[in-house]
Coordinates of C-alpha atoms in Angstrom, one line a residue:
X70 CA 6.1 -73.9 20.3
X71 CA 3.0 -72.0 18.7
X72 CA -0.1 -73.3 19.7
X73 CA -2.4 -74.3 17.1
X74 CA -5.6 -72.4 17.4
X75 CA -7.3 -73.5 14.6
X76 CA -8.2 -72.1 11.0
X77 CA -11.2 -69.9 11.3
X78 CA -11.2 -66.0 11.2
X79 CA -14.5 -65.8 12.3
X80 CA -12.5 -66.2 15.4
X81 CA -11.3 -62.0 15.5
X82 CA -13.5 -61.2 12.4
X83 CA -17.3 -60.3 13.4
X84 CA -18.7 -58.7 10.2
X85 CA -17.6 -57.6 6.9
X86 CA -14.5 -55.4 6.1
X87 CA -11.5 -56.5 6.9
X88 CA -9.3 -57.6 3.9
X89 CA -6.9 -60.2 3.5
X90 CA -3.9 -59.3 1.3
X91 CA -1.4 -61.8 -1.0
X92 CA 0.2 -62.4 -4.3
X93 CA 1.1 -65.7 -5.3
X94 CA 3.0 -66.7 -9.0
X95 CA 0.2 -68.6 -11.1
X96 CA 1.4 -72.2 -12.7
X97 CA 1.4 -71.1 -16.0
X98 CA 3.2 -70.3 -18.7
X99 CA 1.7 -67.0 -20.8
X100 CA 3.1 -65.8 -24.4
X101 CA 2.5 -61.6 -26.0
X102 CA 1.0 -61.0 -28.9
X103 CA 3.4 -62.6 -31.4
X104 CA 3.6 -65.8 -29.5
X105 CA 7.0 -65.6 -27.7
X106 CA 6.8 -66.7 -24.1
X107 CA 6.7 -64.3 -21.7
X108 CA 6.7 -66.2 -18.5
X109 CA 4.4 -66.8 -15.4
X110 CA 2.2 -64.1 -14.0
X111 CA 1.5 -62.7 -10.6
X112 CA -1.8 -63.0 -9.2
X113 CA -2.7 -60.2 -6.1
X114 CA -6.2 -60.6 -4.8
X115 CA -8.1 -58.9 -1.5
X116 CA -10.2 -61.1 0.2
X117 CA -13.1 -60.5 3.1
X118 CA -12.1 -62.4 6.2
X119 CA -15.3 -63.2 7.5
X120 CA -17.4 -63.7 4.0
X121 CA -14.4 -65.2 2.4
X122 CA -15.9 -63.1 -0.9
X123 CA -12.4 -62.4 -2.9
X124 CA -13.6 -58.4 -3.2
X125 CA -10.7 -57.5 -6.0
X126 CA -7.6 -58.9 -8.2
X127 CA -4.6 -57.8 -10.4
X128 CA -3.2 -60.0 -13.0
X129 CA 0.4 -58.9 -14.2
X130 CA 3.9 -59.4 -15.3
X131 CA 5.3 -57.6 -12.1
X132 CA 4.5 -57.8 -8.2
X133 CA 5.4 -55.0 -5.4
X134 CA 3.4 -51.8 -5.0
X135 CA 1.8 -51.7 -8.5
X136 CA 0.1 -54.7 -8.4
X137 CA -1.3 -53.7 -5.1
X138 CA -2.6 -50.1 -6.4
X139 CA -4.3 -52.1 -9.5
X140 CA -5.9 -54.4 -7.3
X141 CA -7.2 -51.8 -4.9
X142 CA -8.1 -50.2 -7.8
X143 CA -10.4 -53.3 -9.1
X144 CA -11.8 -53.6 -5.7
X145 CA -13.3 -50.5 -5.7
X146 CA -14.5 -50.3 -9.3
X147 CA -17.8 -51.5 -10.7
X148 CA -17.7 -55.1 -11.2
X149 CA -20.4 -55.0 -13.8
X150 CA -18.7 -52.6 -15.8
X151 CA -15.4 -54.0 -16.3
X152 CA -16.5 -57.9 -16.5
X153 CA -18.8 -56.1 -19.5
X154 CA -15.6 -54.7 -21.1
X155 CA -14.2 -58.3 -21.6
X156 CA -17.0 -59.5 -23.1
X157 CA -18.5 -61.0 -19.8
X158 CA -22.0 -60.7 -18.4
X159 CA -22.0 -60.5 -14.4
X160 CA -25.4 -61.2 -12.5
X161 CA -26.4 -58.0 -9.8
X162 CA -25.4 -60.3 -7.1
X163 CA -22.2 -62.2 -7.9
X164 CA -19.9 -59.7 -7.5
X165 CA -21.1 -56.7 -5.5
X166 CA -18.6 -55.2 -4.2
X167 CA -17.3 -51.7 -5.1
X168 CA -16.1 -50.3 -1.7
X169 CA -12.9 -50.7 0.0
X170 CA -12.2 -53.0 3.5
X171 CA -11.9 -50.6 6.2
X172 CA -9.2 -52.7 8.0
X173 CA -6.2 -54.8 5.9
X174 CA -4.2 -58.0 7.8
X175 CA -1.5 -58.7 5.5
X176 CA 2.4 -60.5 5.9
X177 CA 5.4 -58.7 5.8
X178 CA 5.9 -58.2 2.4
X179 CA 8.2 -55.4 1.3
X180 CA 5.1 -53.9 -0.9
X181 CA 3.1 -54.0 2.5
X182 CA 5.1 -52.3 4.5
X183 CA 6.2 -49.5 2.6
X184 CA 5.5 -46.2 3.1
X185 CA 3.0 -46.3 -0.1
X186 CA 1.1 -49.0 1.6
X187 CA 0.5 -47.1 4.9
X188 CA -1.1 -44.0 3.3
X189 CA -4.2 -45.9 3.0
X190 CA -4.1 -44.7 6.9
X191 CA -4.7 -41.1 5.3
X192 CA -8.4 -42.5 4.7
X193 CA -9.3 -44.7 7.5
X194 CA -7.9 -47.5 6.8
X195 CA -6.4 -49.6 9.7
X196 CA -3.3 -52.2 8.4
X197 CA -2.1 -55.3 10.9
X198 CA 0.8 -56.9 9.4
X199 CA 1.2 -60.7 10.9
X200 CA 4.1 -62.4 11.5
X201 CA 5.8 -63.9 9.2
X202 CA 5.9 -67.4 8.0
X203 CA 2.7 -68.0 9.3
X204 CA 0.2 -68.7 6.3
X205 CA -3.2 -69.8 8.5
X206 CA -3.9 -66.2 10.6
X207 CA -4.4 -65.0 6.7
X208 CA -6.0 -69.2 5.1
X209 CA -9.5 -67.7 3.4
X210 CA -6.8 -65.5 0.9
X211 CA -4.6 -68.8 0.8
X212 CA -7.1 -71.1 0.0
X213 CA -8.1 -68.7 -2.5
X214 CA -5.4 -69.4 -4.9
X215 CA -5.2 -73.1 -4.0
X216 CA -9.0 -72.9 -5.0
X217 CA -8.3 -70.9 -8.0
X218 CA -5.3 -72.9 -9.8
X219 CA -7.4 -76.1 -9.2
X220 CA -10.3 -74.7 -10.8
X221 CA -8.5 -73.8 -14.4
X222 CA -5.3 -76.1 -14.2
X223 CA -7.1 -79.3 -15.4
X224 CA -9.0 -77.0 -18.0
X225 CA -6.2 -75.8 -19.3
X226 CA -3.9 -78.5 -19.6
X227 CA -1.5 -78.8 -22.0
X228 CA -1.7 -74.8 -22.4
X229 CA 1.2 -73.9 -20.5
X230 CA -0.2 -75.4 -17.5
X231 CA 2.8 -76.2 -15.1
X232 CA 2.1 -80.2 -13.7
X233 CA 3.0 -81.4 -10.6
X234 CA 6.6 -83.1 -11.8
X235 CA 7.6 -79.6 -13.4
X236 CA 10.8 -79.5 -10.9
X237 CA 11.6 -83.5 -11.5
X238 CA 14.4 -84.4 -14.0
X239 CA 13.2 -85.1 -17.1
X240 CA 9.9 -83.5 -16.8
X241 CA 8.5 -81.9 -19.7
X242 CA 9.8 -78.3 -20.8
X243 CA 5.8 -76.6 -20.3
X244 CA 6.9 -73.6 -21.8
X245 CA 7.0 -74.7 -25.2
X246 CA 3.0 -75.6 -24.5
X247 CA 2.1 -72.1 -23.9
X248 CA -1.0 -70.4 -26.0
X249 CA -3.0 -68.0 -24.1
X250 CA -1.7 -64.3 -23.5
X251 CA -2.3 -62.5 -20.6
X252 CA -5.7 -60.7 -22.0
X253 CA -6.8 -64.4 -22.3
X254 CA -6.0 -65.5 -18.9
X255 CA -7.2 -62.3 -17.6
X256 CA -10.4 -63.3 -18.9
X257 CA -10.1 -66.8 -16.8
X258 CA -9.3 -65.8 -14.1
X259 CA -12.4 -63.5 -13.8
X260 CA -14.5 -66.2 -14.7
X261 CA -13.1 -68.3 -12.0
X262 CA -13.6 -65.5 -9.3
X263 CA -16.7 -65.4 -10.0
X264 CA -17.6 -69.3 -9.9
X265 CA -15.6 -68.9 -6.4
X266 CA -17.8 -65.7 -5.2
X267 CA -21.5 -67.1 -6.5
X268 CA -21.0 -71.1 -5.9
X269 CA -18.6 -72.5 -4.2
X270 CA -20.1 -73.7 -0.8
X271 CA -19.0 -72.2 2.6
X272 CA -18.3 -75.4 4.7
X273 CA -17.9 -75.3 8.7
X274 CA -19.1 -71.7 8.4
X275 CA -20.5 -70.1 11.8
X276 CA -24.3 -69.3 10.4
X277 CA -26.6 -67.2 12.4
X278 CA -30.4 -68.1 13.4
X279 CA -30.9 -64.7 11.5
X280 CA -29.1 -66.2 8.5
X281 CA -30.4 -69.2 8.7
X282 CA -34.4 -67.6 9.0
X283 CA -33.6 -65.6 5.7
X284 CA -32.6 -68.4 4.0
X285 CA -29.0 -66.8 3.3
X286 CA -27.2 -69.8 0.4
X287 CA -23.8 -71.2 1.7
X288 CA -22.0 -68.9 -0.7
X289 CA -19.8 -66.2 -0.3
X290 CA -21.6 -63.6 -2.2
X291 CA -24.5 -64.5 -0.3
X292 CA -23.4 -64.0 3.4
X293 CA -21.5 -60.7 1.6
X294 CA -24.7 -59.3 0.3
X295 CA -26.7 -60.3 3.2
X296 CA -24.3 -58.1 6.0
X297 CA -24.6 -55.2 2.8
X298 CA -28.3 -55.4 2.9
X299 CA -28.5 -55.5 7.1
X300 CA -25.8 -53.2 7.1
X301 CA -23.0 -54.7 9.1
X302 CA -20.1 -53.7 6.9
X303 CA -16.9 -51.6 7.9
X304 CA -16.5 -50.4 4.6
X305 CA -15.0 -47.3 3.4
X306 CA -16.4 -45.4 0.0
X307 CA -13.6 -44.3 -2.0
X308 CA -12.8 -42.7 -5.8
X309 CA -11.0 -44.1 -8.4
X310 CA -9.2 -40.4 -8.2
X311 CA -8.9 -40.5 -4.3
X312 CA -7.3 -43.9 -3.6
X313 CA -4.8 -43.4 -7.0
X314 CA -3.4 -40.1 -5.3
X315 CA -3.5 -41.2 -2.1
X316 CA -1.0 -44.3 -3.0
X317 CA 1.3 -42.0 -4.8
X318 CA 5.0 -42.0 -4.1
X319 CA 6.0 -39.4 -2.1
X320 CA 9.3 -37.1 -1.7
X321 CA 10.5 -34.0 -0.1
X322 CA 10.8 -30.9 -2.7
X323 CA 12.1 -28.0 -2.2
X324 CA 10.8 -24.1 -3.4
X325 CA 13.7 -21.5 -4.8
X326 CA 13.2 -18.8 -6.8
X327 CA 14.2 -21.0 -9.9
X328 CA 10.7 -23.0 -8.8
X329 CA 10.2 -25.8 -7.1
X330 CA 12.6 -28.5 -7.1
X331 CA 11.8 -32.2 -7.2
X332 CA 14.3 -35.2 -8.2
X333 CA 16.7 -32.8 -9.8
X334 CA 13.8 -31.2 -11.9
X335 CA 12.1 -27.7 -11.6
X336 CA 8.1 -26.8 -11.6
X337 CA 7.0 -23.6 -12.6
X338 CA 3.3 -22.7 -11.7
X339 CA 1.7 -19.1 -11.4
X340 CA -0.1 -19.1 -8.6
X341 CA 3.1 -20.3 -6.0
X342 CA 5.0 -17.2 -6.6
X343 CA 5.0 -16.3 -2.9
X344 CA 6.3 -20.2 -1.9
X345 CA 8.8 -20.0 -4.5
X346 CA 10.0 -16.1 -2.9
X347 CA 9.8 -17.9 0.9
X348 CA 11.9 -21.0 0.0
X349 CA 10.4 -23.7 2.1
X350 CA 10.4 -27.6 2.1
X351 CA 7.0 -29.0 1.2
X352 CA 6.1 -32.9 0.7
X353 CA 5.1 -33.3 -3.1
X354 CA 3.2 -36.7 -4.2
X355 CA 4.2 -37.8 -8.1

């Protein structure tokens, strides 16, 4: 009964800033350091709507609120700095992106609509969760991963790499073909973000006269760096620091003259003498 409206989030999007949240479970098999198998990691990105320009990742063992802080985290770092620190030279252009989306569209995943989550409210941050089962209001973050797999499965075949018969009787056991570690894929994957970002065309996408008169490439760093430099962005500057205390768990402690008591534990600190005398409930962040 749900009309089909087509796949294009130019449709509601106008201009850069509004971030498109997933995870997904990559299709391959990773082994630690002394070469036992560990099993398949989980991939989070943030992409923009309208530039389709995936603006940050996280690449780990477990999903759920962490791996949403680590890629918030990414998104907001410099892109130049921490492809250097795996050994990975990034051009000016190909990854700009060190603010975060002032509006988030994501699904109803239990990381997404926790209380953690909707604290980025706290900095102007504006969250739509969509309904769920219904993968196309969200497709550039989609296609993302399709994009992504397809780029380093036939690469990496043979390495773990999970085929299409891997749920067929009889297939092939592909964990026994597993040889890169996590640090190894990491390195991959970044690699493959970045072919995505700098040159993978934009098909069907609504170009201006003003983009076309500057001569703006069918890429998605392109058309990103292009709204930066015009400045059409709803983006929101944020610190490492700000955003990692801002996504904090949060409880309700309680001050005594024993100190303040959170989780069963007691803090003593100087300067909270008179709280501590008045006994009051305060919200504490840890």
């Amino acid at each position: 009964e749900r009309p089909l409206i087509g796949g294009s989030v130019q449709q509601y999007v106008k201009t850069l800033g509004t971030g498109l949240l997933d995870s997904t479970v990559c299709d391959i098999y990773l082994i630690d350091d002394a070469g036992k198998v560990v099993g398949r990691p989980i991939l989070t990105a943030c992409c923009d709507a309208y530039s389709q320009m995936c603006l940050g990742f996280s690449l780990g063992w477990e999903g759920g609120m962490y791996s949403v802080r680590n890629m918030l985290l990414n998104t907001i770092c410099d892109k130049k700095e921490y492809c250097r620190k795996l050994g990975i030279e990034l051009e000016d252009d190909a990854w700009a992106c060190s603010s975060l989306p002032a509006r988030f569209i994501t699904d109803q995943g239990t990381e997404y609509t926790s209380q953690n989550f909707d604290q980025l409210t706290e900095i102007g941050c504006t969250i739509t969760n969509l309904d769920p089962y219904i993968a196309n209001d969200k497709g550039v973050v989609e296609k993302f991963f399709d994009l992504v797999q397809e780029t380093y499965k036939p690469l990496l075949k043979g390495n773990g790499v999970l085929q299409n018969d891997f749920l067929e009787r009889g297939a092939p056991d592909y964990r026994k073909t597993a040889r890169l570690t996590l640090a190894d894929f990491e390195k991959i994957i970044v690699r493959t973000i970045i072919f995505y970002n700098s040159r993978k065309l934009l098909r069907n996408f609504p170009f201006t006269e003003e983009m076309l008169t500057d001569g703006v490439k069918p890429y998605a760093s392109a058309v990103w760096n292009w709204k930066i430099k015009k400045g059409q962005a709803n983006l929101i500057e944020v610190s490492q620091k700000q955003l990692t205390l801002t996504l904090l768990p949060r409880t309700i402690g309680k001050f005594s003259r024993k100190g303040l008591i959170v989780n069963g534990l007691r803090y003593r600190n100087r300067n909270f003498t008179e709280q501590y005398l008045e006994g009051k409930e305060v919200t504490v962040a840890y």
